[in-house]
Tab-separated table of C-alpha atoms and ligand atoms in Angstrom:
chain	number	residue	atom	x	y	z
K	131	MET	CA	-60.580	-82.763	50.920
K	132	SER	CA	-61.983	-83.458	54.348
K	133	SER	CA	-64.076	-80.778	55.865
K	134	ILE	CA	-61.634	-79.978	58.683
K	135	SER	CA	-58.813	-79.765	56.190
K	136	SER	CA	-60.748	-77.450	53.882
K	137	LYS	CA	-61.904	-75.247	56.761
K	138	LEU	CA	-58.335	-75.008	57.943
K	139	THR	CA	-57.286	-73.897	54.470
K	140	THR	CA	-59.997	-71.224	54.430
K	141	VAL	CA	-59.011	-69.933	57.863
K	142	LYS	CA	-55.362	-69.723	56.825
K	143	GLU	CA	-56.323	-67.733	53.733
K	144	GLN	CA	-58.340	-65.359	55.903
K	145	ILE	CA	-55.393	-64.971	58.269
K	146	ALA	CA	-53.113	-64.207	55.325
K	147	GLU	CA	-55.569	-61.615	54.039
K	148	ALA	CA	-55.893	-59.955	57.447
K	149	CYS	CA	-52.088	-59.888	57.729
K	150	ARG	CA	-51.850	-58.207	54.323
K	151	LYS	CA	-54.362	-55.581	55.436
K	152	ALA	CA	-52.461	-55.026	58.643
K	153	GLY	CA	-49.100	-54.867	56.873
K	154	ARG	CA	-47.853	-57.754	58.975
K	155	SER	CA	-46.106	-61.003	58.146
K	156	GLU	CA	-48.159	-64.204	58.376
K	157	HIS	CA	-45.275	-65.709	60.285
K	158	ASP	CA	-45.984	-63.356	63.158
K	159	VAL	CA	-49.445	-64.809	63.800
K	160	THR	CA	-49.679	-68.292	65.298
K	161	LEU	CA	-52.866	-70.249	64.767
K	162	ILE	CA	-54.037	-72.287	67.728
K	163	ALA	CA	-56.769	-74.738	66.764
K	164	VAL	CA	-59.214	-74.916	69.652
K	165	SER	CA	-60.337	-78.534	69.909
K	166	LYS	CA	-62.380	-78.393	73.114
K	167	THR	CA	-65.425	-80.705	73.009
K	168	LYS	CA	-64.097	-82.205	69.747
K	169	SER	CA	-62.754	-85.747	69.466
K	170	ALA	CA	-59.159	-86.903	69.295
K	171	ALA	CA	-60.016	-88.132	65.795
K	172	ALA	CA	-60.862	-84.549	64.810
K	173	VAL	CA	-57.531	-83.356	66.235
K	174	ARG	CA	-55.825	-86.109	64.264
K	175	GLU	CA	-57.524	-84.905	61.101
K	176	ALA	CA	-56.326	-81.353	61.679
K	177	TRP	CA	-52.849	-82.687	62.422
K	178	GLU	CA	-52.823	-84.556	59.120
K	179	ALA	CA	-53.750	-81.278	57.432
K	180	GLY	CA	-50.623	-79.718	58.928
K	181	GLN	CA	-51.901	-78.119	62.132
K	182	ARG	CA	-49.536	-78.555	65.091
K	183	LYS	CA	-50.805	-76.314	67.894
K	184	PHE	CA	-54.035	-77.057	69.711
K	185	GLY	CA	-55.967	-75.341	72.462
K	186	GLU	CA	-57.995	-76.999	75.206
K	187	SER	CA	-60.120	-75.451	77.937
K	188	TYR	CA	-61.184	-78.202	80.317
K	189	VAL	CA	-58.654	-80.099	82.403
K	190	GLN	CA	-60.307	-83.527	82.424
K	191	GLU	CA	-61.075	-83.487	78.722
K	192	PHE	CA	-57.573	-82.257	77.956
K	193	LEU	CA	-55.947	-85.068	79.956
K	194	GLU	CA	-58.034	-87.662	78.141
K	195	LYS	CA	-57.154	-86.231	74.742
K	196	CYS	CA	-53.453	-86.139	75.591
K	197	GLU	CA	-53.590	-89.880	76.197
K	198	ALA	CA	-55.770	-90.728	73.196
K	199	PRO	CA	-54.346	-93.533	71.030
K	200	GLU	CA	-55.158	-91.553	67.843
K	201	LEU	CA	-52.637	-88.924	68.913
K	202	SER	CA	-50.025	-91.137	70.466
K	203	GLY	CA	-46.482	-90.146	69.515
K	204	LEU	CA	-47.515	-87.213	67.311
K	205	PRO	CA	-45.393	-84.092	67.649
K	206	LEU	CA	-48.080	-81.588	68.522
K	207	SER	CA	-48.244	-78.989	71.232
K	208	TRP	CA	-51.026	-78.097	73.621
K	209	HIS	CA	-52.002	-74.665	74.825
K	210	PHE	CA	-54.244	-74.564	77.855
K	211	ILE	CA	-56.602	-71.676	77.129
K	212	GLY	CA	-59.364	-72.213	79.694
K	213	HIS	CA	-59.649	-70.604	83.062
K	214	LEU	CA	-57.191	-72.496	85.237
K	215	GLN	CA	-57.882	-73.095	88.898
K	216	SER	CA	-54.939	-73.458	91.240
K	217	ASN	CA	-55.886	-76.945	92.329
K	218	LYS	CA	-55.759	-78.212	88.733
K	219	VAL	CA	-52.327	-76.835	87.832
K	220	ARG	CA	-50.542	-79.973	89.003
K	221	GLN	CA	-52.440	-82.129	86.506
K	222	ILE	CA	-51.440	-80.223	83.398
K	223	VAL	CA	-48.089	-78.604	84.198
K	224	ASP	CA	-45.905	-81.122	82.367
K	225	LYS	CA	-48.221	-81.462	79.356
K	226	VAL	CA	-48.589	-77.923	78.093
K	227	THR	CA	-46.503	-75.583	75.982
K	228	MET	CA	-48.241	-72.495	77.293
K	229	VAL	CA	-50.970	-71.601	79.770
K	230	HIS	CA	-53.131	-68.693	78.570
K	231	GLY	CA	-55.805	-68.328	81.226
K	232	ILE	CA	-54.151	-67.200	84.443
K	233	ASP	CA	-55.851	-64.370	86.249
K	234	LYS	CA	-54.438	-64.562	89.747
K	235	VAL	CA	-50.919	-64.257	91.025
K	236	SER	CA	-51.630	-67.203	93.336
K	237	THR	CA	-52.277	-69.436	90.305
K	238	ALA	CA	-49.001	-68.301	88.728
K	239	GLU	CA	-47.281	-69.122	92.031
K	240	GLU	CA	-48.760	-72.599	91.971
K	241	LEU	CA	-47.637	-73.018	88.345
K	242	SER	CA	-44.141	-71.944	89.385
K	243	LYS	CA	-44.037	-74.425	92.246
K	244	ARG	CA	-45.305	-77.358	90.180
K	245	ALA	CA	-43.039	-76.537	87.232
K	246	ALA	CA	-40.051	-76.588	89.605
K	247	GLN	CA	-41.020	-80.078	90.762
K	248	HIS	CA	-40.722	-81.231	87.146
K	249	ASN	CA	-37.602	-79.200	86.484
K	250	LEU	CA	-39.466	-77.255	83.811
K	251	THR	CA	-39.893	-73.645	82.820
K	252	VAL	CA	-43.471	-73.062	81.696
K	253	ASP	CA	-44.588	-70.113	79.595
K	254	PHE	CA	-47.808	-68.392	80.574
K	255	LEU	CA	-50.003	-65.390	79.802
K	256	LEU	CA	-52.076	-63.264	82.126
K	257	GLU	CA	-55.730	-63.069	81.159
K	258	VAL	CA	-57.195	-59.578	81.249
K	259	ASN	CA	-60.898	-58.808	81.393
K	260	THR	CA	-60.711	-56.010	78.839
K	261	SER	CA	-64.486	-55.856	78.359
K	262	ARG	CA	-65.004	-55.561	82.123
K	263	GLU	CA	-68.021	-57.836	81.827
K	264	ALA	CA	-68.788	-59.338	85.212
K	265	SER	CA	-69.392	-62.749	83.653
K	266	LYS	CA	-65.855	-62.980	82.293
K	267	TYR	CA	-62.685	-64.202	83.907
K	268	GLY	CA	-59.530	-62.163	83.777
K	269	LEU	CA	-57.651	-59.597	85.782
K	270	ASP	CA	-59.130	-56.177	86.119
K	271	PRO	CA	-57.019	-53.917	83.861
K	272	ASP	CA	-56.288	-51.732	86.889
K	273	SER	CA	-54.602	-54.544	88.776
K	274	LEU	CA	-52.605	-55.898	85.849
K	275	LEU	CA	-49.446	-53.881	86.423
K	276	GLN	CA	-49.101	-54.989	90.007
K	277	ALA	CA	-49.863	-58.630	89.127
K	278	ALA	CA	-47.277	-58.638	86.332
K	279	GLU	CA	-44.616	-57.257	88.684
K	280	GLU	CA	-45.251	-60.103	91.099
K	281	CYS	CA	-45.118	-62.660	88.291
K	282	PHE	CA	-41.732	-61.463	87.011
K	283	ALA	CA	-40.110	-62.655	90.220
K	284	LEU	CA	-41.367	-66.252	90.035
K	285	PRO	CA	-38.919	-69.030	89.150
K	286	ASN	CA	-39.647	-71.815	86.630
K	287	VAL	CA	-42.288	-69.795	84.801
K	288	ARG	CA	-42.015	-67.071	82.206
K	289	LEU	CA	-44.650	-64.429	81.683
K	290	ARG	CA	-44.764	-64.122	77.886
K	291	GLY	CA	-47.677	-61.730	77.378
K	292	LEU	CA	-51.407	-61.207	77.724
K	293	MET	CA	-54.635	-62.912	76.717
K	294	THR	CA	-58.194	-61.674	76.436
K	295	ILE	CA	-61.650	-62.722	75.331
K	296	ALA	CA	-63.282	-59.668	73.801
K	297	SER	CA	-66.858	-58.435	73.658
K	298	TYR	CA	-69.174	-59.983	71.111
K	299	ASP	CA	-69.624	-56.675	69.311
K	300	SER	CA	-66.821	-56.248	66.798
K	301	THR	CA	-66.311	-52.505	67.281
K	302	ALA	CA	-65.968	-52.997	71.016
K	303	ALA	CA	-63.762	-56.037	70.409
K	304	ARG	CA	-61.362	-54.061	68.271
K	305	ARG	CA	-61.064	-51.376	70.930
K	306	GLU	CA	-60.394	-54.032	73.580
K	307	PHE	CA	-57.701	-55.664	71.449
K	308	SER	CA	-56.064	-52.300	71.042
K	309	GLU	CA	-56.195	-51.777	74.816
K	310	LEU	CA	-54.578	-55.159	75.416
K	311	ARG	CA	-51.720	-54.212	73.096
K	312	LYS	CA	-51.175	-50.983	75.008
K	313	MET	CA	-51.237	-52.860	78.310
K	314	LEU	CA	-48.523	-55.179	77.029
K	315	GLU	CA	-46.387	-52.203	76.016
K	316	LYS	CA	-46.841	-50.781	79.481
K	317	ILE	CA	-45.840	-53.858	81.436
K	318	ARG	CA	-42.870	-54.306	79.127
K	319	GLN	CA	-41.496	-51.003	80.390
K	320	ASN	CA	-41.069	-52.443	83.876
K	321	ALA	CA	-40.078	-55.933	82.852
K	322	PRO	CA	-36.678	-57.324	83.795
K	323	GLU	CA	-36.641	-59.156	80.434
K	324	PRO	CA	-38.782	-57.078	78.053
K	325	ALA	CA	-37.726	-59.145	75.038
K	326	ALA	CA	-39.599	-62.157	76.443
K	327	LEU	CA	-42.891	-60.276	76.604
K	328	THR	CA	-44.016	-60.691	73.026
K	329	GLU	CA	-47.363	-62.457	73.005
K	330	LEU	CA	-50.888	-61.149	72.530
K	331	SER	CA	-53.333	-64.062	72.541
K	332	MET	CA	-56.499	-62.498	71.177
K	333	GLY	CA	-59.042	-63.226	68.487
K	334	MET	CA	-61.424	-66.167	68.000
K	335	SER	CA	-63.560	-67.373	65.062
K	336	GLY	CA	-65.746	-64.273	65.113
K	337	ASP	CA	-63.142	-61.566	65.612
K	338	PHE	CA	-59.678	-62.750	64.589
K	339	GLU	CA	-59.403	-60.275	61.731
K	340	GLU	CA	-59.823	-57.326	64.119
K	341	ALA	CA	-57.343	-58.972	66.494
K	342	ILE	CA	-54.733	-59.324	63.750
K	343	LEU	CA	-55.201	-55.665	62.815
K	344	GLU	CA	-54.488	-54.786	66.452
K	345	GLY	CA	-51.362	-56.903	66.750
K	346	ALA	CA	-52.436	-60.404	67.843
K	347	THR	CA	-49.550	-62.871	67.825
K	348	MET	CA	-51.693	-65.885	68.710
K	349	ILE	CA	-55.267	-66.436	67.615
K	350	ARG	CA	-57.454	-69.164	69.102
K	351	ILE	CA	-59.872	-70.600	66.597
K	352	GLY	CA	-62.343	-73.407	67.239
K	353	THR	CA	-65.641	-73.165	65.378
K	354	ALA	CA	-64.208	-71.994	62.049
K	355	ILE	CA	-61.983	-75.100	61.933
K	356	PHE	CA	-63.927	-77.853	63.687
K	357	GLY	CA	-67.480	-76.662	63.214
K	358	ARG	CA	-69.970	-75.715	65.890
K	359	ARG	CA	-69.805	-77.208	69.320
K	360	ALA	CA	-72.770	-79.192	70.596
S	21	PLP	C1	-63.669	-71.818	72.913
S	21	PLP	C2	-62.610	-70.809	72.981
S	21	PLP	C3	-62.061	-70.256	71.809
S	21	PLP	C4	-62.529	-70.609	70.418
S	21	PLP	O1	-63.729	-70.011	70.138
S	21	PLP	P1	-64.417	-70.077	68.664
S	21	PLP	O2	-65.393	-68.982	68.683
S	21	PLP	O3	-65.027	-71.426	68.567
S	21	PLP	O4	-63.329	-69.894	67.684
S	21	PLP	C5	-61.035	-69.333	71.948
S	21	PLP	N1	-60.588	-68.962	73.156
S	21	PLP	C6	-61.082	-69.467	74.296
S	21	PLP	C7	-60.532	-69.018	75.588
S	21	PLP	C8	-62.117	-70.396	74.245
S	21	PLP	O5	-62.610	-70.879	75.394
């Protein structure tokens, strides 16, 4: 077994175990393999081991990987999980299944406008800075409600839920995941289409078990699948 394939197997077993502990179905947790800084050949290897959803953080690198001959014609889907600047939206809008890292209404507006030009409806998540660390991107939890309201009205995009990057400390992380879940419940109460607001993108290699216990529906795992980044 290749090392990516065996790591993927291990991660899936850990996900299954965390789901058992949480009393949840494995089918309710989607694994996104975060391939940033890793080669198209590595993505190909994960694809051959059955992985279909991949996460990328940097626009230029993402565009290059999309076009890579190793991946040409493969049915895989890309999630853009990095912080997305407005002026880069145009470059990725027709290549992504979901955009996770939006933390300004103006970026969602740009996504809406560019999606309309392609006749698409693009799913996205609002990123929340649950740890309130100044170094992190994400909406301040206090401005989330207002931002979500403004996003509901935009055409050609669908707000599907929330995303966060938690604190390094696992106790703090678990509390932040729990807060994100409560925030989602809250914005659902005012949503015109509450049934569409289902996603909690939270949990990475170091904290996905806590995230699953707190209701994560999408976990973003890089290191545990592809090894450490240079
Ligand atoms: C890099 C990255 C990940 C993956 O992190 P690992 O610790 O390598 O699993 C997840 N989410 C985001 C937003 C990232 O930038």
